[in-house]
PDB file of C-alpha atoms in Angstrom:
ATOM      1  CA  MET A   6      -0.094   0.061  -0.104  1.00  0.00           C
ATOM      2  CA  GLY A   7       1.412   3.346  -0.774  1.00  0.00           C
ATOM      3  CA  THR A   8       2.570   5.753   1.846  1.00  0.00           C
ATOM      4  CA  ARG A   9       1.541   9.624   2.737  1.00  0.00           C
ATOM      5  CA  ASP A  10       4.492  11.985   3.526  1.00  0.00           C
ATOM      6  CA  ALA A  11       3.880  14.070   6.424  1.00  0.00           C
ATOM      7  CA  ARG A  12       6.430  16.629   4.543  1.00  0.00           C
ATOM      8  CA  VAL A  13       3.905  16.673   1.703  1.00  0.00           C
ATOM      9  CA  ASP A  14       1.131  17.914   4.472  1.00  0.00           C
ATOM     10  CA  ALA A  15       3.418  20.279   5.319  1.00  0.00           C
ATOM     11  CA  TYR A  16       4.046  21.430   1.842  1.00  0.00           C
ATOM     12  CA  ILE A  17       0.567  22.151   1.173  1.00  0.00           C
ATOM     13  CA  ALA A  18      -0.162  23.657   4.604  1.00  0.00           C
ATOM     14  CA  LYS A  19       2.748  26.628   3.688  1.00  0.00           C
ATOM     15  CA  SER A  20       1.494  27.104   0.293  1.00  0.00           C
ATOM     16  CA  ARG A  21      -0.537  29.843  -0.710  1.00  0.00           C
ATOM     17  CA  VAL A  22      -4.407  30.035   0.264  1.00  0.00           C
ATOM     18  CA  PHE A  23      -5.426  29.376  -3.353  1.00  0.00           C
ATOM     19  CA  ALA A  24      -3.053  26.717  -3.930  1.00  0.00           C
ATOM     20  CA  ARG A  25      -4.037  24.495  -0.977  1.00  0.00           C
ATOM     21  CA  PRO A  26      -7.443  23.050  -2.290  1.00  0.00           C
ATOM     22  CA  ILE A  27      -5.838  22.398  -5.459  1.00  0.00           C
ATOM     23  CA  LEU A  28      -2.900  20.319  -4.322  1.00  0.00           C
ATOM     24  CA  THR A  29      -5.257  18.556  -1.627  1.00  0.00           C
ATOM     25  CA  GLU A  30      -7.000  17.669  -4.549  1.00  0.00           C
ATOM     26  CA  ILE A  31      -4.695  16.136  -6.685  1.00  0.00           C
ATOM     27  CA  ARG A  32      -3.286  14.339  -3.989  1.00  0.00           C
ATOM     28  CA  ALA A  33      -6.671  12.772  -3.542  1.00  0.00           C
ATOM     29  CA  ARG A  34      -7.085  11.929  -7.302  1.00  0.00           C
ATOM     30  CA  VAL A  35      -3.578  10.313  -7.577  1.00  0.00           C
ATOM     31  CA  HIS A  36      -4.226   7.946  -4.768  1.00  0.00           C
ATOM     32  CA  ALA A  37      -7.503   6.969  -5.880  1.00  0.00           C
ATOM     33  CA  SER A  38      -5.694   6.071  -9.336  1.00  0.00           C
ATOM     34  CA  SER A  39      -3.579   3.882  -7.246  1.00  0.00           C
ATOM     35  CA  SER A  40      -3.140   2.455  -3.761  1.00  0.00           C
ATOM     36  CA  GLU A  41       0.673   1.772  -4.504  1.00  0.00           C
ATOM     37  CA  LEU A  42       2.015   5.179  -5.343  1.00  0.00           C
ATOM     38  CA  ASP A  43       4.124   6.532  -2.468  1.00  0.00           C
ATOM     39  CA  GLU A  44       4.898  10.323  -1.550  1.00  0.00           C
ATOM     40  CA  ALA A  45       7.977  12.029  -1.543  1.00  0.00           C
ATOM     41  CA  ILE A  46       9.606  15.352  -1.564  1.00  0.00           C
ATOM     42  CA  LYS A  47      12.177  15.751  -4.623  1.00  0.00           C
ATOM     43  CA  TRP A  48      13.881  19.337  -5.356  1.00  0.00           C
ATOM     44  CA  GLY A  49      11.709  20.706  -2.919  1.00  0.00           C
ATOM     45  CA  MET A  50       8.305  19.716  -4.271  1.00  0.00           C
ATOM     46  CA  PRO A  51       5.639  16.511  -3.783  1.00  0.00           C
ATOM     47  CA  PHE A  52       6.278  13.669  -6.134  1.00  0.00           C
ATOM     48  CA  PHE A  53       4.238  10.375  -6.335  1.00  0.00           C
ATOM     49  CA  THR A  54       6.534   7.242  -7.164  1.00  0.00           C
ATOM     50  CA  TYR A  55       5.781   3.704  -7.870  1.00  0.00           C
ATOM     51  CA  ASP A  56       8.600   1.343  -6.629  1.00  0.00           C
ATOM     52  CA  SER A  57      10.745   4.047  -6.372  1.00  0.00           C
ATOM     53  CA  VAL A  58      10.288   5.412 -10.348  1.00  0.00           C
ATOM     54  CA  LEU A  59       8.719   8.772 -10.230  1.00  0.00           C
ATOM     55  CA  VAL A  60       5.376   9.033 -11.775  1.00  0.00           C
ATOM     56  CA  CYS A  61       3.822  12.592 -11.395  1.00  0.00           C
ATOM     57  CA  TYR A  62       4.318  15.576  -9.134  1.00  0.00           C
ATOM     58  CA  MET A  63       2.569  18.824  -8.112  1.00  0.00           C
ATOM     59  CA  ALA A  64       3.921  21.898  -7.012  1.00  0.00           C
ATOM     60  CA  ALA A  65       2.916  25.305  -5.518  1.00  0.00           C
ATOM     61  CA  PHE A  66       3.792  29.059  -6.698  1.00  0.00           C
ATOM     62  CA  THR A  67       3.630  32.553  -6.215  1.00  0.00           C
ATOM     63  CA  ALA A  68       0.265  32.924  -8.763  1.00  0.00           C
ATOM     64  CA  HIS A  69      -0.379  29.095  -9.753  1.00  0.00           C
ATOM     65  CA  ALA A  70      -0.275  25.706  -9.013  1.00  0.00           C
ATOM     66  CA  ALA A  71       1.106  23.038 -11.699  1.00  0.00           C
ATOM     67  CA  PHE A  72       0.810  19.048 -11.997  1.00  0.00           C
ATOM     68  CA  GLY A  73       2.730  16.733 -14.407  1.00  0.00           C
ATOM     69  CA  PHE A  74       3.592  13.754 -15.112  1.00  0.00           C
ATOM     70  CA  PHE A  75       7.344  12.992 -15.188  1.00  0.00           C
ATOM     71  CA  GLY A  76       8.243  12.215 -18.565  1.00  0.00           C
ATOM     72  CA  GLY A  77       5.018  13.591 -19.445  1.00  0.00           C
ATOM     73  CA  GLU A  78       5.442  12.576 -23.180  1.00  0.00           C
ATOM     74  CA  ALA A  79       5.815   8.747 -22.560  1.00  0.00           C
ATOM     75  CA  VAL A  80       2.627   8.924 -20.566  1.00  0.00           C
ATOM     76  CA  LEU A  81       0.680  11.498 -22.613  1.00  0.00           C
ATOM     77  CA  GLY A  82       2.260  10.891 -26.288  1.00  0.00           C
ATOM     78  CA  LYS A  83       3.801  12.836 -28.636  1.00  0.00           C
ATOM     79  CA  GLY A  84       2.260  16.152 -29.896  1.00  0.00           C
ATOM     80  CA  VAL A  85       0.828  17.152 -26.601  1.00  0.00           C
ATOM     81  CA  GLU A  86      -0.232  20.825 -26.674  1.00  0.00           C
ATOM     82  CA  LYS A  87       2.705  22.713 -25.073  1.00  0.00           C
ATOM     83  CA  ARG A  88       0.881  24.391 -21.822  1.00  0.00           C
ATOM     84  CA  ASP A  89       2.313  27.657 -20.496  1.00  0.00           C
ATOM     85  CA  ALA A  90       3.806  26.600 -17.209  1.00  0.00           C
ATOM     86  CA  MET A  91       5.725  23.562 -15.902  1.00  0.00           C
ATOM     87  CA  GLY A  92       3.427  20.282 -15.891  1.00  0.00           C
ATOM     88  CA  SER A  93       0.987  18.439 -18.297  1.00  0.00           C
ATOM     89  CA  LEU A  94      -1.886  21.050 -17.146  1.00  0.00           C
ATOM     90  CA  GLY A  95      -0.715  24.389 -17.544  1.00  0.00           C
ATOM     91  CA  LYS A  96      -1.126  27.305 -14.703  1.00  0.00           C
ATOM     92  CA  LEU A  97      -3.887  25.955 -12.302  1.00  0.00           C
ATOM     93  CA  THR A  98      -5.146  29.138 -10.147  1.00  0.00           C
ATOM     94  CA  SER A  99      -8.426  27.397  -9.271  1.00  0.00           C
ATOM     95  CA  ILE A 100      -9.662  23.888  -8.701  1.00  0.00           C
ATOM     96  CA  LYS A 101     -11.995  24.748 -11.592  1.00  0.00           C
ATOM     97  CA  ASP A 102      -8.908  24.475 -13.669  1.00  0.00           C
ATOM     98  CA  LEU A 103      -8.619  20.560 -12.944  1.00  0.00           C
ATOM     99  CA  PRO A 104     -10.140  18.276 -15.664  1.00  0.00           C
ATOM    100  CA  SER A 105     -13.146  16.252 -14.546  1.00  0.00           C
ATOM    101  CA  LYS A 106     -13.052  13.448 -12.466  1.00  0.00           C
ATOM    102  CA  ALA A 107     -14.859  11.575 -15.890  1.00  0.00           C
TER     103      ALA A 107
END
């Protein structure tokens, strides 16, 4: 079973107010996708790993949050639209910016 890391709790808590619900929702969705993903802090931001292999990450910045797959092109395929920010989803400024759960 995947493990949660208290440092991720601390990262979310110290993030800007707008980013907290975004990061909390991303975290919940990642763990809902697999019970075998572990959390870690790498390069100062939360990563999710499977068997010590980096899978995806999330980050909070001054004016936006980000989520991405490590090796995103391998996961999402070539020709994926380049976003205006780090990550696979572009700049996330509200929970409404996340894709639907469907």
